[in-house]
Structures are given as structure tokens and as C-alpha cells.
XYZ file of C-alpha atoms in Angstrom:
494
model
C -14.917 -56.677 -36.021
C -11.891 -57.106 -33.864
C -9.824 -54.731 -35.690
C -12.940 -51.734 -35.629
C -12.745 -52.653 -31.761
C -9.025 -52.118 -31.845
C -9.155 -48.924 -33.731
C -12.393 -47.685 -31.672
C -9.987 -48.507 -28.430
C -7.277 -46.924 -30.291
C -9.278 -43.723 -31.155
C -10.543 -43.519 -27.701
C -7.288 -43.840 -25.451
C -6.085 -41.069 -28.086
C -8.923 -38.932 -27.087
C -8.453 -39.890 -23.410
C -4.902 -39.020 -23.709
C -5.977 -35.506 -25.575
C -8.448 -34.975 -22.612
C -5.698 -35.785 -20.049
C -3.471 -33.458 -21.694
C -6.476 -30.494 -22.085
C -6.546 -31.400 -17.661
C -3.127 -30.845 -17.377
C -2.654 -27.600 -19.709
C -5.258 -25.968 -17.982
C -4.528 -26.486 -14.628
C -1.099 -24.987 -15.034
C -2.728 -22.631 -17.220
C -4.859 -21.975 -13.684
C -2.224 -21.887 -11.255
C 0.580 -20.425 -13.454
C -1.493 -17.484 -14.964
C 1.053 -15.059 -12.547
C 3.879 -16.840 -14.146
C 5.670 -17.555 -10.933
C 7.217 -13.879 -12.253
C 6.962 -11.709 -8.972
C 10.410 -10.029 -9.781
C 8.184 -8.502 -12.948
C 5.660 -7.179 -11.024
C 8.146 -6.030 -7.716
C 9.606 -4.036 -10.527
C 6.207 -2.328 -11.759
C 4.960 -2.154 -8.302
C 7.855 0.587 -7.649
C 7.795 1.957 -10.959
C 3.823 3.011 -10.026
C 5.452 5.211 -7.340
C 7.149 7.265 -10.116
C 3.641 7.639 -11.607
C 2.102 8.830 -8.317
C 4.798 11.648 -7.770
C 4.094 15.162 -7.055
C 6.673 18.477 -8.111
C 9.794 18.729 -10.370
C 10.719 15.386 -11.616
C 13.836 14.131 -10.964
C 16.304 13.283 -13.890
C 16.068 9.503 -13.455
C 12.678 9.527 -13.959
C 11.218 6.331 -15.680
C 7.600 7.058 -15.791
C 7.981 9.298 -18.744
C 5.152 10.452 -19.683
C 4.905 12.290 -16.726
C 6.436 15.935 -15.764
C 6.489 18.662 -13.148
C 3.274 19.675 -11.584
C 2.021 21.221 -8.581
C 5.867 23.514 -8.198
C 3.999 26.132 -6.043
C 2.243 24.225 -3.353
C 2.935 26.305 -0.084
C 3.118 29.458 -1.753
C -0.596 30.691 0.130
C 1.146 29.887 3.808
C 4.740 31.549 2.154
C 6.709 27.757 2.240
C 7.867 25.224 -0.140
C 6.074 22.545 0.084
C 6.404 21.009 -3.368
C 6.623 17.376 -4.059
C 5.458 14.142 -2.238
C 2.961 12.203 -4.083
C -0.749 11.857 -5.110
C -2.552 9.456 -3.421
C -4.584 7.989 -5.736
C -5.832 8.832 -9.058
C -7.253 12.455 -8.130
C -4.635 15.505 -7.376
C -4.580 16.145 -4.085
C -1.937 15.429 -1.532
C -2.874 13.976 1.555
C -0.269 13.448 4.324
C -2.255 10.735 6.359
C -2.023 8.193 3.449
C 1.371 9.261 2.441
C 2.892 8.896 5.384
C 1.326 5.004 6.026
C 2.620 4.588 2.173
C 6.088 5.695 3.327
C 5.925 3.222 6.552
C 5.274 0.703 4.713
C 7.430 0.901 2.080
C 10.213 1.511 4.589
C 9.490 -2.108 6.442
C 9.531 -3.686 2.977
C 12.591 -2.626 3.080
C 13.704 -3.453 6.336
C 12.516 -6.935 5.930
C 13.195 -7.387 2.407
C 16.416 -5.443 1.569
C 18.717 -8.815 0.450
C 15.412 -9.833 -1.592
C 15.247 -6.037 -3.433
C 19.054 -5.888 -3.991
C 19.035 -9.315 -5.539
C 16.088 -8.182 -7.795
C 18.164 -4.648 -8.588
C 15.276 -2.806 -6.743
C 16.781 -1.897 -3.571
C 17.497 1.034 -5.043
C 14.338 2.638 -7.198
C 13.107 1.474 -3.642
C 14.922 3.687 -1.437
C 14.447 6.818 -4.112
C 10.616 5.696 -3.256
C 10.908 6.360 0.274
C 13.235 8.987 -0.187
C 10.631 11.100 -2.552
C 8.646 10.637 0.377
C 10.317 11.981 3.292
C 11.827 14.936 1.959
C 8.564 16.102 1.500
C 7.623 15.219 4.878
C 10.546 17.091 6.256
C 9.334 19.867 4.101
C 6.129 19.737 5.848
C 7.514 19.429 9.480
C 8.676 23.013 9.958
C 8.502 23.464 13.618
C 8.285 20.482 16.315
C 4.537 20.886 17.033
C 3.761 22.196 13.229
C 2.969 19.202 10.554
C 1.579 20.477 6.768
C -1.571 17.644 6.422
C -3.056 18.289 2.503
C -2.671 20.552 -0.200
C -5.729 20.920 -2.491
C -9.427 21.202 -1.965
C -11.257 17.337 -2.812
C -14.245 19.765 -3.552
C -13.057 21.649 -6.621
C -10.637 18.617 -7.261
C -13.258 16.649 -7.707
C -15.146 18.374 -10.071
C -12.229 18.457 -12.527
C -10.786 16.169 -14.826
C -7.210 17.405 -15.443
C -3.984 15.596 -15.856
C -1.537 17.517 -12.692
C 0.653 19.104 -15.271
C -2.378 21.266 -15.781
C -4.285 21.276 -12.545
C -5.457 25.007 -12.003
C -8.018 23.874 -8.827
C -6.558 25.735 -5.478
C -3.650 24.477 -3.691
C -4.972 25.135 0.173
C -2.150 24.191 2.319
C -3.498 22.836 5.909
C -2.090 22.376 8.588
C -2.305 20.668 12.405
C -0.726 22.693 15.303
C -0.877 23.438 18.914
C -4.381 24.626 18.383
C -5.440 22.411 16.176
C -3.793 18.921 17.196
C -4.157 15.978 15.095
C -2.658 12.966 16.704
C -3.341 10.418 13.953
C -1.788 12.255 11.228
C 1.141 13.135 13.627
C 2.147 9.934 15.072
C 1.813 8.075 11.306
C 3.902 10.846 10.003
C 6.557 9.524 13.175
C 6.311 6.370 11.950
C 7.271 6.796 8.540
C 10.467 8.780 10.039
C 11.233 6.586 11.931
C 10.748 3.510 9.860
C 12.679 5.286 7.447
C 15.902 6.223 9.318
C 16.224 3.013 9.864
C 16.321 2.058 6.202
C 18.965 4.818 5.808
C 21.091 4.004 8.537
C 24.095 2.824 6.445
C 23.253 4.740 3.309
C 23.125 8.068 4.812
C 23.498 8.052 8.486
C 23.069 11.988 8.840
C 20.263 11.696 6.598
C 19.086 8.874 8.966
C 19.427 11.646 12.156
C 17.078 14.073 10.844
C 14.414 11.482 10.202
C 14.741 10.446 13.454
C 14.829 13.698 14.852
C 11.527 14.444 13.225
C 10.174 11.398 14.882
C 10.560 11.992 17.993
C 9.225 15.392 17.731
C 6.204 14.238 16.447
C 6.090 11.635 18.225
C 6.097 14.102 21.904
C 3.757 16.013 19.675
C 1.144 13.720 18.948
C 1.152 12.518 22.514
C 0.989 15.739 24.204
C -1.586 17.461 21.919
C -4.509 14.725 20.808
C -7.102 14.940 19.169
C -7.878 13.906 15.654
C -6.607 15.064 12.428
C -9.509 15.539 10.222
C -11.383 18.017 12.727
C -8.579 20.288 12.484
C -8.089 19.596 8.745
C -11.968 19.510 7.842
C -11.623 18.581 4.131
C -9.885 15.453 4.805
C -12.673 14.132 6.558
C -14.118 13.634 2.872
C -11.927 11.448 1.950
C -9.388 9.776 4.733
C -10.774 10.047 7.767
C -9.573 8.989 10.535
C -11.540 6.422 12.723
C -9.082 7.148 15.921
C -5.737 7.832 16.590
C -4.789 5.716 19.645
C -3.400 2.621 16.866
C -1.166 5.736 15.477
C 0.324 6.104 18.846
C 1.220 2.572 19.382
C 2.221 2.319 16.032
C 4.920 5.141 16.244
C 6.119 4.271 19.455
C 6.653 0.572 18.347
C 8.884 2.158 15.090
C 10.723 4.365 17.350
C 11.651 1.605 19.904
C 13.234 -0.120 16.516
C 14.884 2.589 15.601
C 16.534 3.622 18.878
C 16.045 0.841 21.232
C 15.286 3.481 24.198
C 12.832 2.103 27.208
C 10.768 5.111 27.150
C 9.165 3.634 24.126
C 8.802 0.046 25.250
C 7.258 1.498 28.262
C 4.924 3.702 26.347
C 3.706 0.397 24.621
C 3.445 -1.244 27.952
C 1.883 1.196 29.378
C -0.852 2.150 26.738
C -3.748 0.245 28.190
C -4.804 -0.600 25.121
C -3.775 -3.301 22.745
C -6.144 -2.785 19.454
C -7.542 -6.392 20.810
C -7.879 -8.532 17.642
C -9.080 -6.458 14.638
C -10.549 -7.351 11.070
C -7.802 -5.757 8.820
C -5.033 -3.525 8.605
C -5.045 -0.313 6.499
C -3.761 3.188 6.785
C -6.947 4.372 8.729
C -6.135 0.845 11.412
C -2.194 0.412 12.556
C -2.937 -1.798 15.114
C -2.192 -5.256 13.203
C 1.186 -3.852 12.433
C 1.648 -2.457 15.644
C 1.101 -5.589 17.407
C 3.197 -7.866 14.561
C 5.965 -5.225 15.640
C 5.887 -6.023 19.114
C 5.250 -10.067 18.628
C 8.727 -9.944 17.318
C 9.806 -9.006 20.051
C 8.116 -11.319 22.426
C 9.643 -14.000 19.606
C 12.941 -12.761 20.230
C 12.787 -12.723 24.137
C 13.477 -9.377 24.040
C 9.861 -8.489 26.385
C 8.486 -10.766 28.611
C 6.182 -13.967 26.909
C 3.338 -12.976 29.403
C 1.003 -10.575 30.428
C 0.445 -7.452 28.117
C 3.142 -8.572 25.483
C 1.855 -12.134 25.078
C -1.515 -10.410 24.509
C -0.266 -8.062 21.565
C 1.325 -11.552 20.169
C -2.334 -13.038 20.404
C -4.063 -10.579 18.620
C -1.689 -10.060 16.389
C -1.616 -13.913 15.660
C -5.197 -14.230 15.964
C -5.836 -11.725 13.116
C -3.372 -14.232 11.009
C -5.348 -16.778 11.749
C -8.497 -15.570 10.638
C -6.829 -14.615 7.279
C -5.660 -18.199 7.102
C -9.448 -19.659 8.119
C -8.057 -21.029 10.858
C -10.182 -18.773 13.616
C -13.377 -19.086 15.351
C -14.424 -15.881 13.318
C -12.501 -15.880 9.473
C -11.924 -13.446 7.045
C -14.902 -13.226 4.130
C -13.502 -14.798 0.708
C -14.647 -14.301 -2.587
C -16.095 -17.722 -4.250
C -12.496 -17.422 -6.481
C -10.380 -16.962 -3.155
C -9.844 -13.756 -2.539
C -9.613 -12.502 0.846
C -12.725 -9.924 1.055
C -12.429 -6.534 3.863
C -15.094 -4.217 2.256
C -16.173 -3.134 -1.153
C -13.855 -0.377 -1.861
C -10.501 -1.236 -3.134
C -10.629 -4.048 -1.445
C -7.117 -5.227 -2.474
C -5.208 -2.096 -0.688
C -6.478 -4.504 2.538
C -5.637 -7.908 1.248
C -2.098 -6.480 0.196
C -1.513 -5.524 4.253
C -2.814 -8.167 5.591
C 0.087 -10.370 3.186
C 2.203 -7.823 4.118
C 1.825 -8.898 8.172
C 1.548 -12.252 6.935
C 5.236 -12.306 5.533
C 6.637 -10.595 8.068
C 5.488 -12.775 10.504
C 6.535 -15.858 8.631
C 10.284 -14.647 8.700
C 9.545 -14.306 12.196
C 8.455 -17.347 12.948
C 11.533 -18.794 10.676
C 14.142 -17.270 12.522
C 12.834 -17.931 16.078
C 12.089 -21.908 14.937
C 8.309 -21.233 16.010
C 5.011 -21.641 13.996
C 1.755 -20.965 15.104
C -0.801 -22.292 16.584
C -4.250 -21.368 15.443
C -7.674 -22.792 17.159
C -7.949 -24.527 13.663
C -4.744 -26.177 13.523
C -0.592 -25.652 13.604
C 0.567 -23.465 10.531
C 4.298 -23.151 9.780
C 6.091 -20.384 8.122
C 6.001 -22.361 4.807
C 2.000 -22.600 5.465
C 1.963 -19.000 5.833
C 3.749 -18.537 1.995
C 1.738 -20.454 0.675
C -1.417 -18.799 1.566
C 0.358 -15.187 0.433
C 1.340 -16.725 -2.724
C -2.306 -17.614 -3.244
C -3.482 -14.718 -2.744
C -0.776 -12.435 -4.904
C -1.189 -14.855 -7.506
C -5.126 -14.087 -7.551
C -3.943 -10.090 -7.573
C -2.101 -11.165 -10.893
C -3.902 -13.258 -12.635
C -5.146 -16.173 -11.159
C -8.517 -15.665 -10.750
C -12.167 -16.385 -12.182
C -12.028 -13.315 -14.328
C -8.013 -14.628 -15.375
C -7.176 -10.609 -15.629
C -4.350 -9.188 -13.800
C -5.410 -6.511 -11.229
C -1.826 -5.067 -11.280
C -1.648 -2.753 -14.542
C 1.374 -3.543 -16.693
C 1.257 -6.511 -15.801
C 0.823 -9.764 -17.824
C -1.138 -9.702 -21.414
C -4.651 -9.294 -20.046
C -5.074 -6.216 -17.210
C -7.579 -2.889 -17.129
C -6.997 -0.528 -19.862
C -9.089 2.282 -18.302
C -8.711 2.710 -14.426
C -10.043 5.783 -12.955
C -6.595 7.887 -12.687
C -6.658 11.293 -14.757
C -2.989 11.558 -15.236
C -3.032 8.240 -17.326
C -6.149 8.657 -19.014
C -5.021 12.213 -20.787
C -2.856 12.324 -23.482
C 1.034 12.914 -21.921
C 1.920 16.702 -22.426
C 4.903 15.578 -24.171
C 2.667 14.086 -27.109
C 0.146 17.132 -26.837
C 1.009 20.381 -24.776
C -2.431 22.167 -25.491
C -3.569 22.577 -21.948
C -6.705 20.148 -20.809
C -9.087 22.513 -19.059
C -10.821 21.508 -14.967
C -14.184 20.638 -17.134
C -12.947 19.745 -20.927
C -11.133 16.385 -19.262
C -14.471 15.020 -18.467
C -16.095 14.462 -22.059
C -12.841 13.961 -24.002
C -11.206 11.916 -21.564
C -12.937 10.546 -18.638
C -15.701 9.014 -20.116
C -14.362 8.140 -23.632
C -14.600 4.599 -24.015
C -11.045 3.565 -24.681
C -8.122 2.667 -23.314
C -6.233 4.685 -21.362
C -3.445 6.029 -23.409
C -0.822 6.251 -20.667
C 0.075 2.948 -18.570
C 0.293 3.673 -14.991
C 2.525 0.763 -14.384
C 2.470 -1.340 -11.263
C -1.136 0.331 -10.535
C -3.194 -2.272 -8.790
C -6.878 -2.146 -8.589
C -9.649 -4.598 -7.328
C -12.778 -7.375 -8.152
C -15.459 -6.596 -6.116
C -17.177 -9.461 -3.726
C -18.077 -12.419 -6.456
C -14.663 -11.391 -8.369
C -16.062 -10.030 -11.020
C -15.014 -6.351 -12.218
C -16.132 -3.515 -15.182
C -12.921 -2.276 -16.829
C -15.104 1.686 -16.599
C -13.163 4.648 -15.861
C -16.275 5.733 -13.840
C -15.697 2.924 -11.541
C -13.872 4.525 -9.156
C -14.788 2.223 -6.203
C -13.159 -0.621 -7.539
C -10.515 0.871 -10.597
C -9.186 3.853 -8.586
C -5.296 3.065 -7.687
C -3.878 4.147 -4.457
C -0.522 4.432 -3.123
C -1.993 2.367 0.070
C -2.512 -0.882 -1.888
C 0.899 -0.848 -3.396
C 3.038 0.148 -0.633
C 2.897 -3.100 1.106
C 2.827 -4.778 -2.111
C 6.176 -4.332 -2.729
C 7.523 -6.072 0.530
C 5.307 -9.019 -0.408
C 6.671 -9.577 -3.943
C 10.075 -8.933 -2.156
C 9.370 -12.074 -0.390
C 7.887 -14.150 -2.747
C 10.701 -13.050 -5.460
């Protein structure tokens, strides 16, 4: 009897020590699903760009089964405007997204640079940007003449073409005197300006144009609001623009950290309004940034810790907070953790708001502060922690255990709603895809895509679940906004 007790006892602490083990397994299983690997996914994150771009390819292209496409936009208004990229997983090129996507890739940079170098991605980082703002320049002729879109969503829309074989029109648009559009103008400053700084000491006279474009728009915007999408009427179908006042303060908060000239700083101080404290930050909002912009400087003592500036520094901190559920009035979360803005692509908005979040936590590092939310002190460590939760969700660490970043990991969506990665590459089959012969063949064929758009990052919707449906467009459509501040976030966590 004693000996079946000592071999029951025996048999148990066995299983207990199998059950302990089980615990343990899965709950690094749980919070290791990401694989602590953020240099992996910086790399795809930038590699997506290459996937997004617009025009003839350059020779270190990576993306291969990609190639030239749209190389006669411009041709109906007699200019070259061919490159840039696509902003999501449609054809069209839209300058009010790509120029926030530029901005924001350009402070990853500016924040991140000794990260990216040590991860060997300073570079495919600047040729990011760079892909960007030559395009731009391209489509900043005159001082008070800025190229907005080319293509028509309409007929865009109603096709299902890879862009090696897009045939829809190419409409060129365009915001001028007459037709002001102060939004799309002062963005399009930003990412200038935000930009010559990054190129400073690569390319210092490349650095001077950018800058020069800046300012132009910059006087431009100012002097002739209004905005963008009544003077650009198809854009209102897709990015339109809630405002443009955040665009002003936004640019003139860039171009104060590029030149350091009072004009600027006064323009901020001047503005009359602040944003107050907002619910997110996205390309169609600035004012978070704006105001995590100018908290740096109240941080630094380089504008007075009262007044005007210490409001900006509240509101900018106060929008933090909420992220952190530390407010009176917090972000939404999903039941697995996710921060939760609004139901489509709802990770382009949790991406900026870790974006301001990391930023301001090298802030707060350098200037020996933390901050002080109505719900408690939280330090800079505090502050990457809470990012790390929530990029480890993005890749992998989630109810659903998929990663939301394509490329990345062993289990991520096989079919997001992006025609150039859902046809066959033109390298493995030239015979042209036709505006409506896409749509049977490829868009609703129930496999998986058979190009990987790398570094693509797509989102759950508001319980965390999501359908892996190329129709899904809401939640499985990529766009350059949600990875753009991605990168500065893996930068940080790298």
C-alpha cells in the first residue's frame, strides 16, 4: 500500500512537474511569439516601401517581382511626374498621404539614425525617403504650384490590375493660386523639411533644395488656405482632409528644426490654436506630432515652461497618457490589448501613436524627466514597455497568434487586398491582366497571394479577430501610413 502511495505521489509530482512545464512553455510561447526579433521586421518594414513604389525601378531594387509602371504620369499637363509611391494597395498616387509617409519616415530617422545604422538600415532608409522627395520636387514646379494625385479612384476602382499593366487614366491634379489647398501644402513642407534635415550631412545641397521647397510651401499654404480636397475633388473619396490648421502647425514646427529661425517659433506661438488634446494621430490629424515637436522643446528649455508652450506639452502628454490608461478619458483596447482608434486599419493609428510614444520617451531620457499622468508617474522605461506591448501584438502576440506584418514570422495573411501582390509578377507571366479580367482570376480566387508584399502590415478589427479575404479591404488593405512610423518604432525597440 505504501509503495502504490509512493508511486501514485511519484506519478503525480511527474504530472505536476509536466503541467508546470506546459505553464511555462506557453507563457513564453505567449509573450515571445514576436521573437524579441524587431531588427527582422525593421528590415521588412522598409523593404514594403520598395513594394509600394511608383515609375522606373531603380537597379537596387529588392522587391523583385516588381517593375516599372506608371512612366508617363504628367504627360496630360506636359510634365514628368513619374515615380513616388502607391499608397495603399490600389494605383493611384495621392500626395496628402505620401507626403505624411515621407515625414514620418524622415523623424524615424532623425530619432533613430544610430539604431538604423547599427541594424544596416540607415541606408534602404534614406533611399525610402529619398524615392519620396524627388517626386515631390517633381511635383513642386513653381512656389505656389503643388501636383496633389495622379489617377481617377473611380475607374481605379473598378479595376483589378497589377500597375505594370494599369491602363485606367492618369489625371494629374493640381492645387494653385486659384485653387489653394493648405493641408496638402503645408504636409508636403513638412516632409521637406523633415527631410533636409535627414540629409544634412549626406547631401547638404540636396538638403538646400528640400528646404527651399519648404519654405515655399510653407508661405504658400499660409497665404492661400483653404482645403485640398475641394480643389482636388476626387481625393475627397478617399483622403480627405478634416482641416488644415494641424498641417500648419505641423510644418512650421519641422521648419523651426530645420532652420532654427524665430519666424517659425513665433508662427507656433502665435497660432491661437493648439489642437487641445486629441484622440489619435494620423495623416488626416498632425496635431499630436506637432505638439510632441514642440514639448521637446519646452523639455529642453529652449521656449518658455508656461503659458502657450506648457499647454502644447499638456496635450501632447495628455494624449500619452490616455494611450497608457493613465487619463480621465483612455484610449479603447481590444479584449487582447490592442490599442483601438476606429475600424479601418486600425493599426496605421496604433503605429503613430507608438511612434509619439518613443519619441517622447527619448525625450524624457535625455532631459531626466518622466511624466506625470492623473493616473500615476510613468518613466521612459514605462513608456517602452507599453510600445513593446503593443508591437509585439502587431507581430504576433495576440489572441489570433498571427502576425499582422506580412513576411513576417511563420503564421501571417496570405491574401491582403493589394493587386500588385495578388497577380502573378510579369516576370513569371508577361500576358497583360486586363482593368476587369483581374477581378475573377485574381481578386477573388481563394488562395494565397502569390507575391509577398513584405513588411505590409494590416489590422484585427475591435475583438481581435480578422478574415484572411482579399475582399476585406477595411481591415487587409496595406498603406504606406501604417508603416511609415513603424519603422522608427522598431528602430527603437531594435
Amino acid at each position: 500500500m505504501l509503495s502504490l502511495k509512493m508511486s501514485l505521489n511519484n506519478v503525480l509530482m511527474s504530472l505536476s512537474n509536466v503541467f508546470i512545464f506546459i505553464l511555462v512553455c506557453c507563457s513564453y510561447m505567449v509573450q515571445n511569439v514576436a521573437s524579441d526579433d524587431y531588427g527582422t521586421a525593421l528590415t521588412k518594414s522598409l523593404l514594403f516601401f520598395e513594394g509600394q513604389r511608383s515609375g522606373v525601378l531603380p537597379k537596387n531594387q529588392r522587391l523583385n517581382w516588381r517593375g516599372d509602371s506608371a512612366v508617363k504620369d504628367g504627360q496630360d499637363v506636359g510634365m514628368d511626374l513619374v515615380g513616388g509611391y502607391y499608397d495603399a494597395g490600389d494605383n493611384l498616387k495621392l500626395g496628402f498621404p505620401m507626403a505624411y509617409t515621407i515625414t514620418m519616415l524622415s523623424w524615424s530617422v532623425i530619432e533613430f539614425k544610430d539604431k538604423l545604422a547599427s541594424k544596416n538600415e540607415l541606408d534602404n532608409a534614406l533611399y525610402a525617403i529619398k524615392w519620396g522627395t524627388d517626386f515631390l520636387i517633381k511635383a513642386h514646379p513653381q512656389p505656389n504650384v503643388l501636383y496633389g494625385e495622379n489617377g481617377d479612384p473611380d475607374s481605379d476602382h473598378q479595376c483589378w490590375q497589377r500597375p505594370e499593366d494599369m491602363g485606367t487614366p492618369r489625371t494629374s491634379y493640381k492645387i494653385d493660386e486659384q485653387h489653394p489647398g493648405s493641408d496638402l501644402a503645408a504636409e508636403t513642407a513638412a516632409a521637406f523639411a523633415s527631410a533636409s534635415i535627414v540629409f544634412q550631412s549626406a547631401d547638404s545641397k540636396y538638403a538646400s533644395t528640400l528646404l527651399t521647397h519648404a519654405q515655399q510651401l510653407f508661405d504658400f499654404a499660409n497665404s492661400h488656405q483653404g482645403i485640398y480636397h475641394e480643389s482636388i475633388p476626387p481625393a475627397a473619396k478617399i483622403y480627405s482632409s478634416s482641416g488644415y490648421k494641424d498641417e500648419l502647425l505641423w510644418a512650421a514646427a519641422w521648419l523651426h528644426r530645420a532652420t532654427n529661425l524665430k519666424q517659425y517659433l513665433d508662427y507656433i506661438g502665435n497660432s491661437g490654436d493648439n489642437g487641445g488634446v486629441r484622440s489619435m494621430f494620423s495623416w488626416d490629424d498632425k496635431y499630436v506630432g506637432a505638439q510632441v515637436l514642440i514639448a521637446k522643446l519646452v523639455l529642453e528649455g529652449k521656449v518658455e515652461s508656461s503659458g502657450i508652450w506648457a499647454q502644447y506639452k499638456a496635450n501632447a502628454e495628455q494624449f500619452i497618457c490616455s494611450c497608457l490608461q493613465k487619463s480621465n478619458q483612455n484610449i479603447q483596447k481590444t479584449p487582447g490589448g490592442l490599442l483601438w482608434f476606429l475600424p479601418w486599419a486600425n493599426n496605421q493609428y496604433v503605429t503613430s501613436a507608438t511612434f509619439a510614444m518613443s519619441t517622447y520617451s527619448q525625450y524624457l531620457s535625455s532631459s531626466k524627466a518622466s511624466l506625470q499622468c492623473s493616473g500615476g508617474a510613468v518613466s521612459p522605461s514605462d513608456l517602452a514597455s507599453f510600445v513593446k506591448s503593443q508591437v509585439d501584438y502587431i507581430l504576433g502576440s495576440n489572441p489570433q497568434k498571427m502576425s499582422y506584418m506580412v513576411g513576417y514570422g511563420s503564421n501571417y495573411p496570405q491574401q491582403v487586398h493589394h493587386r500588385g501582390a495578388s497577380i502573378v509578377s510579369f516576370k513569371n507571366d508577361s500576358s497583360p491582366v486586363g482593368c476587369k479580367d483581374g477581378l475573377d482570376k485574381w481578386l477573388n480566387r481563394n488562395a494565397p497571394n502569390p507575391n509577398v508584399l513584405e513588411g505590409a502590415v494590416v489590422s484585427p478589427d475591435q475583438n481581435d479577430g480578422f478574415s484572411d479575404n482579399r475582399n476585406n479591404y477595411q481591415l487587409g488593405e496595406p498603406t504606406t501610413t501604417s508603416v511609415a512610423p513603424l519603422v522608427g518604432v522598431l528602430a527603437f525597440l531594435a
